[in-house]
Amino acid sequence: MTGWYIGAIVNVVGSILINLGTNVMKLGHNKRSADLPESSRRPIRKYREWQCGVSLFAVGNALNFVSFGFAAQSLLAALGSIQFVSNVFFAWFVLHERADRRVIVATAMIVVGCIVLVAFGNHQSKPMNSRQLQHLFQNDIYIAYLSWLLATAGLAYIVYQIGTQKLKREGLGGMSHRWMKALPISYSLFSGMIGTQSVLFSKALSTLMRTTIDGHSQLGTWFFWLVLVLFLCCAYFWVTSLNKALRLFPAVVIVPTMQISWTLFSVVSGGIYYQEYHAFTAFTASMFGLGILVSLVSKLMTLVCCITF
């Protein structure tokens, strides 16, 4: 129980720092865009705001990495809902971007859904070694889920590319409202589906490190180093995708949308791979499903009603 509380507190602090860093990074992109002419603009990495944002983002992710050694992924991913609350404040305080009432209502519903996920989720996180984690990769349910995830991410990427080409040909004035919504939605979907695998690999690494600290070293196994490489690849993909999203879309829109995708697929991926659903009773499973449903409905509200730029 103590471990769960430690993991939860560390994760909440990390999530707030990640969101603050994201908004400060966006501030750097905004300042760069204001520098005219375009040929004289410095690389984004030269801007102090972007450097500070990346630092905050890195510290927040490091804290989240530590937290995964103490609690279930589905629980900690759901605790990321604190980012939705902080984003409304940070987008206004840092970027001076105001969220309209629909964004606030949708965000509030997402938080309610995530609170239900936290309340009825799995609070356990047992130590595992490399062999046990390898066995989880062979689970038929996880293989089917991973296949669906990759296929859906590929479809979302195709939709985004079609929309991007359409935008280049027709410009903002020629794009329909439907396509203007589809661009950030599809971008967030394929980015989140692939990027959230870094959470799964991060928890695997954290679990292996915890087992190593307990006296059973996992550093000599090939699986540890494979997971490390996969984690770095997925984390790099997520960071670069988020950085590009901040350049393309308003933070008040893209940050919540990316976070919705991140939270949803982190919860589902962790629940399936680590088989955290085994700890559910019929009641807790139904409440956990309700939390996911509320989050999905809120996400649809954000997508349909609140994406304007």
PDB file of C-alpha atoms in Angstrom, residues 49-266:
ATOM      1  CA  GLU A  49      11.984  28.893 -23.445  1.00  0.00           C
ATOM      2  CA  TRP A  50      12.236  25.715 -25.478  1.00  0.00           C
ATOM      3  CA  GLN A  51      15.326  24.611 -23.537  1.00  0.00           C
ATOM      4  CA  CYS A  52      13.552  25.158 -20.209  1.00  0.00           C
ATOM      5  CA  GLY A  53      10.480  23.335 -21.488  1.00  0.00           C
ATOM      6  CA  VAL A  54      12.508  20.335 -22.586  1.00  0.00           C
ATOM      7  CA  SER A  55      14.249  20.252 -19.189  1.00  0.00           C
ATOM      8  CA  LEU A  56      10.941  20.297 -17.302  1.00  0.00           C
ATOM      9  CA  PHE A  57       9.545  17.692 -19.676  1.00  0.00           C
ATOM     10  CA  ALA A  58      12.579  15.436 -19.092  1.00  0.00           C
ATOM     11  CA  VAL A  59      12.417  15.754 -15.292  1.00  0.00           C
ATOM     12  CA  GLY A  60       8.695  14.979 -15.319  1.00  0.00           C
ATOM     13  CA  ASN A  61       9.218  11.874 -17.420  1.00  0.00           C
ATOM     14  CA  ALA A  62      12.058  10.746 -15.145  1.00  0.00           C
ATOM     15  CA  LEU A  63       9.726  10.998 -12.150  1.00  0.00           C
ATOM     16  CA  ASN A  64       7.060   9.052 -14.020  1.00  0.00           C
ATOM     17  CA  PHE A  65       9.646   6.372 -14.839  1.00  0.00           C
ATOM     18  CA  VAL A  66      10.441   5.971 -11.142  1.00  0.00           C
ATOM     19  CA  SER A  67       6.742   5.832 -10.217  1.00  0.00           C
ATOM     20  CA  PHE A  68       6.071   2.819 -12.477  1.00  0.00           C
ATOM     21  CA  GLY A  69       8.148   0.640 -10.176  1.00  0.00           C
ATOM     22  CA  PHE A  70       5.617   1.138  -7.375  1.00  0.00           C
ATOM     23  CA  ALA A  71       2.133   0.891  -8.911  1.00  0.00           C
ATOM     24  CA  ALA A  72       0.132  -0.552 -11.807  1.00  0.00           C
ATOM     25  CA  GLN A  73       0.448   1.132 -15.207  1.00  0.00           C
ATOM     26  CA  SER A  74      -3.312   1.460 -15.654  1.00  0.00           C
ATOM     27  CA  LEU A  75      -3.548   3.345 -12.356  1.00  0.00           C
ATOM     28  CA  LEU A  76      -0.637   5.697 -12.979  1.00  0.00           C
ATOM     29  CA  ALA A  77      -1.638   6.377 -16.571  1.00  0.00           C
ATOM     30  CA  ALA A  78      -5.089   7.371 -15.323  1.00  0.00           C
ATOM     31  CA  LEU A  79      -3.502   9.684 -12.760  1.00  0.00           C
ATOM     32  CA  GLY A  80      -2.167  11.603 -15.744  1.00  0.00           C
ATOM     33  CA  SER A  81      -5.610  13.275 -15.733  1.00  0.00           C
ATOM     34  CA  ILE A  82      -4.007  15.947 -13.568  1.00  0.00           C
ATOM     35  CA  GLN A  83      -2.463  17.209 -16.810  1.00  0.00           C
ATOM     36  CA  PHE A  84      -5.897  18.152 -18.131  1.00  0.00           C
ATOM     37  CA  VAL A  85      -6.485  20.386 -15.136  1.00  0.00           C
ATOM     38  CA  SER A  86      -3.026  21.923 -15.242  1.00  0.00           C
ATOM     39  CA  ASN A  87      -3.147  22.457 -19.015  1.00  0.00           C
ATOM     40  CA  VAL A  88      -6.105  24.831 -18.832  1.00  0.00           C
ATOM     41  CA  PHE A  89      -4.177  26.928 -16.298  1.00  0.00           C
ATOM     42  CA  PHE A  90      -0.756  26.708 -17.959  1.00  0.00           C
ATOM     43  CA  ALA A  91      -2.118  27.450 -21.448  1.00  0.00           C
ATOM     44  CA  TRP A  92      -3.656  30.628 -20.035  1.00  0.00           C
ATOM     45  CA  PHE A  93      -0.787  31.619 -17.713  1.00  0.00           C
ATOM     46  CA  VAL A  94       2.142  30.742 -19.997  1.00  0.00           C
ATOM     47  CA  LEU A  95       0.701  31.123 -23.499  1.00  0.00           C
ATOM     48  CA  HIS A  96      -2.263  33.461 -22.865  1.00  0.00           C
ATOM     49  CA  GLU A  97      -4.517  31.036 -24.739  1.00  0.00           C
ATOM     50  CA  ARG A  98      -8.014  30.998 -23.272  1.00  0.00           C
ATOM     51  CA  ALA A  99     -10.052  27.795 -23.229  1.00  0.00           C
ATOM     52  CA  ASP A 100     -13.721  28.252 -24.040  1.00  0.00           C
ATOM     53  CA  ARG A 101     -16.506  26.719 -21.969  1.00  0.00           C
ATOM     54  CA  ARG A 102     -16.754  23.612 -24.125  1.00  0.00           C
ATOM     55  CA  VAL A 103     -13.068  22.805 -23.594  1.00  0.00           C
ATOM     56  CA  ILE A 104     -13.468  23.250 -19.838  1.00  0.00           C
ATOM     57  CA  VAL A 105     -16.569  21.036 -19.721  1.00  0.00           C
ATOM     58  CA  ALA A 106     -14.910  18.313 -21.805  1.00  0.00           C
ATOM     59  CA  THR A 107     -11.783  18.513 -19.660  1.00  0.00           C
ATOM     60  CA  ALA A 108     -13.850  18.242 -16.473  1.00  0.00           C
ATOM     61  CA  MET A 109     -15.579  15.120 -17.816  1.00  0.00           C
ATOM     62  CA  ILE A 110     -12.221  13.574 -18.716  1.00  0.00           C
ATOM     63  CA  VAL A 111     -11.011  14.195 -15.167  1.00  0.00           C
ATOM     64  CA  VAL A 112     -14.147  12.558 -13.752  1.00  0.00           C
ATOM     65  CA  GLY A 113     -13.581   9.517 -15.961  1.00  0.00           C
ATOM     66  CA  CYS A 114      -9.942   9.269 -14.916  1.00  0.00           C
ATOM     67  CA  ILE A 115     -10.864   9.605 -11.231  1.00  0.00           C
ATOM     68  CA  VAL A 116     -13.156   6.600 -11.639  1.00  0.00           C
ATOM     69  CA  LEU A 117     -10.287   4.730 -13.325  1.00  0.00           C
ATOM     70  CA  VAL A 118      -8.012   5.546 -10.404  1.00  0.00           C
ATOM     71  CA  ALA A 119     -10.584   4.611  -7.762  1.00  0.00           C
ATOM     72  CA  PHE A 120     -11.381   1.212  -9.249  1.00  0.00           C
ATOM     73  CA  GLY A 121      -8.120   0.372 -11.008  1.00  0.00           C
ATOM     74  CA  ASN A 122      -5.473  -2.138  -9.991  1.00  0.00           C
ATOM     75  CA  HIS A 123      -3.233  -0.713  -7.247  1.00  0.00           C
ATOM     76  CA  GLN A 124      -0.745  -3.594  -7.281  1.00  0.00           C
ATOM     77  CA  SER A 125       2.675  -3.816  -8.920  1.00  0.00           C
ATOM     78  CA  LYS A 126       4.575  -7.013  -8.227  1.00  0.00           C
ATOM     79  CA  PRO A 127       8.298  -7.468  -9.014  1.00  0.00           C
ATOM     80  CA  MET A 128       9.023  -9.517 -12.152  1.00  0.00           C
ATOM     81  CA  ASN A 129      12.127 -10.823 -13.879  1.00  0.00           C
ATOM     82  CA  SER A 130      13.007 -10.917 -17.581  1.00  0.00           C
ATOM     83  CA  ARG A 131      11.571 -14.377 -18.152  1.00  0.00           C
ATOM     84  CA  GLN A 132       8.203 -13.418 -16.682  1.00  0.00           C
ATOM     85  CA  LEU A 133       8.006 -10.282 -18.801  1.00  0.00           C
ATOM     86  CA  GLN A 134       8.925 -12.231 -21.931  1.00  0.00           C
ATOM     87  CA  HIS A 135       6.072 -14.609 -21.205  1.00  0.00           C
ATOM     88  CA  LEU A 136       3.626 -11.695 -21.070  1.00  0.00           C
ATOM     89  CA  PHE A 137       4.595 -10.715 -24.627  1.00  0.00           C
ATOM     90  CA  GLN A 138       3.383 -14.125 -25.812  1.00  0.00           C
ATOM     91  CA  ASN A 139      -0.131 -13.644 -24.456  1.00  0.00           C
ATOM     92  CA  ASP A 140      -2.693 -14.093 -27.263  1.00  0.00           C
ATOM     93  CA  ILE A 141      -4.842 -11.197 -26.078  1.00  0.00           C
ATOM     94  CA  TYR A 142      -1.879  -8.823 -26.067  1.00  0.00           C
ATOM     95  CA  ILE A 143      -0.756  -9.977 -29.524  1.00  0.00           C
ATOM     96  CA  ALA A 144      -4.263  -9.348 -30.903  1.00  0.00           C
ATOM     97  CA  TYR A 145      -4.395  -5.922 -29.243  1.00  0.00           C
ATOM     98  CA  LEU A 146      -0.944  -4.962 -30.539  1.00  0.00           C
ATOM     99  CA  SER A 147      -1.931  -5.987 -34.070  1.00  0.00           C
ATOM    100  CA  TRP A 148      -5.072  -3.847 -33.896  1.00  0.00           C
ATOM    101  CA  LEU A 149      -3.082  -0.950 -32.432  1.00  0.00           C
ATOM    102  CA  LEU A 150      -0.500  -0.923 -35.222  1.00  0.00           C
ATOM    103  CA  ALA A 151      -3.158  -1.242 -37.948  1.00  0.00           C
ATOM    104  CA  THR A 152      -5.227   1.608 -36.494  1.00  0.00           C
ATOM    105  CA  ALA A 153      -2.149   3.801 -36.035  1.00  0.00           C
ATOM    106  CA  GLY A 154      -1.263   3.201 -39.685  1.00  0.00           C
ATOM    107  CA  LEU A 155      -4.770   4.200 -40.766  1.00  0.00           C
ATOM    108  CA  ALA A 156      -4.653   7.378 -38.671  1.00  0.00           C
ATOM    109  CA  TYR A 157      -1.288   8.259 -40.207  1.00  0.00           C
ATOM    110  CA  ILE A 158      -2.706   7.838 -43.721  1.00  0.00           C
ATOM    111  CA  VAL A 159      -5.653  10.123 -42.870  1.00  0.00           C
ATOM    112  CA  TYR A 160      -3.241  12.730 -41.513  1.00  0.00           C
ATOM    113  CA  GLN A 161      -1.066  12.603 -44.634  1.00  0.00           C
ATOM    114  CA  ILE A 162      -4.105  12.960 -46.903  1.00  0.00           C
ATOM    115  CA  GLY A 163      -5.274  15.973 -44.876  1.00  0.00           C
ATOM    116  CA  THR A 164      -1.803  17.533 -44.957  1.00  0.00           C
ATOM    117  CA  GLN A 165      -1.597  17.242 -48.739  1.00  0.00           C
ATOM    118  CA  LYS A 166      -5.094  18.680 -49.056  1.00  0.00           C
ATOM    119  CA  LEU A 167      -4.085  21.619 -46.839  1.00  0.00           C
ATOM    120  CA  LYS A 168      -1.038  22.325 -49.020  1.00  0.00           C
ATOM    121  CA  ARG A 169      -3.160  22.345 -52.179  1.00  0.00           C
ATOM    122  CA  GLU A 170      -6.183  24.297 -50.948  1.00  0.00           C
ATOM    123  CA  GLY A 171      -4.848  26.361 -48.025  1.00  0.00           C
ATOM    124  CA  LEU A 172      -6.735  27.125 -44.818  1.00  0.00           C
ATOM    125  CA  GLY A 173      -9.526  28.895 -46.664  1.00  0.00           C
ATOM    126  CA  GLY A 174     -10.279  25.889 -48.852  1.00  0.00           C
ATOM    127  CA  MET A 175     -10.296  23.264 -46.102  1.00  0.00           C
ATOM    128  CA  SER A 176     -13.628  22.032 -44.798  1.00  0.00           C
ATOM    129  CA  HIS A 177     -14.339  22.195 -41.063  1.00  0.00           C
ATOM    130  CA  ARG A 178     -14.348  18.389 -40.971  1.00  0.00           C
ATOM    131  CA  TRP A 179     -10.829  18.172 -42.310  1.00  0.00           C
ATOM    132  CA  MET A 180      -9.652  20.896 -39.929  1.00  0.00           C
ATOM    133  CA  LYS A 181     -10.782  18.658 -37.093  1.00  0.00           C
ATOM    134  CA  ALA A 182      -9.400  15.488 -38.657  1.00  0.00           C
ATOM    135  CA  LEU A 183      -5.832  16.794 -38.842  1.00  0.00           C
ATOM    136  CA  PRO A 184      -5.109  17.153 -35.087  1.00  0.00           C
ATOM    137  CA  ILE A 185      -7.268  14.125 -34.272  1.00  0.00           C
ATOM    138  CA  SER A 186      -5.496  11.752 -36.642  1.00  0.00           C
ATOM    139  CA  TYR A 187      -2.105  13.170 -35.655  1.00  0.00           C
ATOM    140  CA  SER A 188      -2.826  12.619 -31.960  1.00  0.00           C
ATOM    141  CA  LEU A 189      -4.098   9.097 -32.559  1.00  0.00           C
ATOM    142  CA  PHE A 190      -1.110   7.657 -34.380  1.00  0.00           C
ATOM    143  CA  SER A 191       1.320   9.580 -32.153  1.00  0.00           C
ATOM    144  CA  GLY A 192      -0.356   8.360 -28.981  1.00  0.00           C
ATOM    145  CA  MET A 193      -0.747   4.757 -30.103  1.00  0.00           C
ATOM    146  CA  ILE A 194       2.952   4.397 -30.867  1.00  0.00           C
ATOM    147  CA  GLY A 195       4.259   6.808 -28.241  1.00  0.00           C
ATOM    148  CA  THR A 196       2.429   5.181 -25.339  1.00  0.00           C
ATOM    149  CA  GLN A 197       4.381   1.980 -25.872  1.00  0.00           C
ATOM    150  CA  SER A 198       7.224   3.889 -24.218  1.00  0.00           C
ATOM    151  CA  VAL A 199       5.121   3.792 -21.029  1.00  0.00           C
ATOM    152  CA  LEU A 200       4.828   0.020 -21.258  1.00  0.00           C
ATOM    153  CA  PHE A 201       8.571  -0.384 -21.830  1.00  0.00           C
ATOM    154  CA  SER A 202       9.302   2.210 -19.149  1.00  0.00           C
ATOM    155  CA  LYS A 203       7.378   0.189 -16.582  1.00  0.00           C
ATOM    156  CA  ALA A 204       9.142  -2.980 -17.736  1.00  0.00           C
ATOM    157  CA  LEU A 205      12.524  -1.284 -17.243  1.00  0.00           C
ATOM    158  CA  SER A 206      11.491   0.120 -13.882  1.00  0.00           C
ATOM    159  CA  THR A 207      10.294  -3.323 -12.787  1.00  0.00           C
ATOM    160  CA  LEU A 208      13.538  -4.983 -13.908  1.00  0.00           C
ATOM    161  CA  MET A 209      15.595  -2.329 -12.125  1.00  0.00           C
ATOM    162  CA  ARG A 210      13.574  -2.850  -8.958  1.00  0.00           C
ATOM    163  CA  THR A 211      14.183  -6.614  -9.205  1.00  0.00           C
ATOM    164  CA  THR A 212      17.885  -5.908  -9.726  1.00  0.00           C
ATOM    165  CA  ILE A 213      18.013  -3.671  -6.646  1.00  0.00           C
ATOM    166  CA  ASP A 214      16.345  -6.455  -4.655  1.00  0.00           C
ATOM    167  CA  GLY A 215      19.384  -8.633  -5.396  1.00  0.00           C
ATOM    168  CA  HIS A 216      18.376 -10.454  -8.597  1.00  0.00           C
ATOM    169  CA  SER A 217      20.289  -8.702 -11.372  1.00  0.00           C
ATOM    170  CA  GLN A 218      18.558  -8.493 -14.757  1.00  0.00           C
ATOM    171  CA  LEU A 219      21.289  -6.458 -16.438  1.00  0.00           C
ATOM    172  CA  GLY A 220      22.918  -9.520 -17.956  1.00  0.00           C
ATOM    173  CA  THR A 221      19.821 -10.589 -19.909  1.00  0.00           C
ATOM    174  CA  TRP A 222      19.319  -9.736 -23.569  1.00  0.00           C
ATOM    175  CA  PHE A 223      15.696  -8.858 -22.828  1.00  0.00           C
ATOM    176  CA  PHE A 224      16.650  -5.951 -20.558  1.00  0.00           C
ATOM    177  CA  TRP A 225      18.688  -4.294 -23.311  1.00  0.00           C
ATOM    178  CA  LEU A 226      16.031  -4.961 -25.953  1.00  0.00           C
ATOM    179  CA  VAL A 227      13.406  -3.283 -23.788  1.00  0.00           C
ATOM    180  CA  LEU A 228      15.782  -0.364 -23.211  1.00  0.00           C
ATOM    181  CA  VAL A 229      16.231   0.148 -26.973  1.00  0.00           C
ATOM    182  CA  LEU A 230      12.482  -0.117 -27.616  1.00  0.00           C
ATOM    183  CA  PHE A 231      11.793   2.347 -24.817  1.00  0.00           C
ATOM    184  CA  LEU A 232      14.265   4.877 -26.227  1.00  0.00           C
ATOM    185  CA  CYS A 233      12.833   4.526 -29.743  1.00  0.00           C
ATOM    186  CA  CYS A 234       9.215   4.977 -28.632  1.00  0.00           C
ATOM    187  CA  ALA A 235      10.118   7.817 -26.263  1.00  0.00           C
ATOM    188  CA  TYR A 236      12.027   9.606 -29.035  1.00  0.00           C
ATOM    189  CA  PHE A 237       9.059   9.166 -31.373  1.00  0.00           C
ATOM    190  CA  TRP A 238       6.691  10.629 -28.783  1.00  0.00           C
ATOM    191  CA  VAL A 239       8.888  13.616 -27.919  1.00  0.00           C
ATOM    192  CA  THR A 240       9.505  14.517 -31.574  1.00  0.00           C
ATOM    193  CA  SER A 241       5.810  14.040 -32.411  1.00  0.00           C
ATOM    194  CA  LEU A 242       4.781  16.265 -29.508  1.00  0.00           C
ATOM    195  CA  ASN A 243       7.328  18.893 -30.481  1.00  0.00           C
ATOM    196  CA  LYS A 244       6.003  18.917 -34.049  1.00  0.00           C
ATOM    197  CA  ALA A 245       2.411  19.081 -32.804  1.00  0.00           C
ATOM    198  CA  LEU A 246       3.211  22.154 -30.714  1.00  0.00           C
ATOM    199  CA  ARG A 247       4.544  23.823 -33.828  1.00  0.00           C
ATOM    200  CA  LEU A 248       1.506  22.933 -35.967  1.00  0.00           C
ATOM    201  CA  PHE A 249      -1.473  23.400 -33.636  1.00  0.00           C
ATOM    202  CA  PRO A 250      -2.600  25.693 -30.765  1.00  0.00           C
ATOM    203  CA  ALA A 251      -1.572  24.315 -27.359  1.00  0.00           C
ATOM    204  CA  VAL A 252      -5.080  24.661 -25.924  1.00  0.00           C
ATOM    205  CA  VAL A 253      -6.241  22.174 -28.583  1.00  0.00           C
ATOM    206  CA  ILE A 254      -3.351  19.821 -29.275  1.00  0.00           C
ATOM    207  CA  VAL A 255      -2.074  19.355 -25.705  1.00  0.00           C
ATOM    208  CA  PRO A 256      -5.392  18.014 -24.319  1.00  0.00           C
ATOM    209  CA  THR A 257      -5.959  15.949 -27.471  1.00  0.00           C
ATOM    210  CA  MET A 258      -2.496  14.387 -27.288  1.00  0.00           C
ATOM    211  CA  GLN A 259      -2.933  13.774 -23.559  1.00  0.00           C
ATOM    212  CA  ILE A 260      -6.296  12.094 -24.096  1.00  0.00           C
ATOM    213  CA  SER A 261      -4.724   9.705 -26.586  1.00  0.00           C
ATOM    214  CA  TRP A 262      -1.733   9.194 -24.277  1.00  0.00           C
ATOM    215  CA  THR A 263      -3.854   8.427 -21.196  1.00  0.00           C
ATOM    216  CA  LEU A 264      -6.313   6.139 -22.966  1.00  0.00           C
ATOM    217  CA  PHE A 265      -3.782   3.916 -24.710  1.00  0.00           C
ATOM    218  CA  SER A 266      -1.446   3.870 -21.706  1.00  0.00           C
TER     219      SER A 266
END
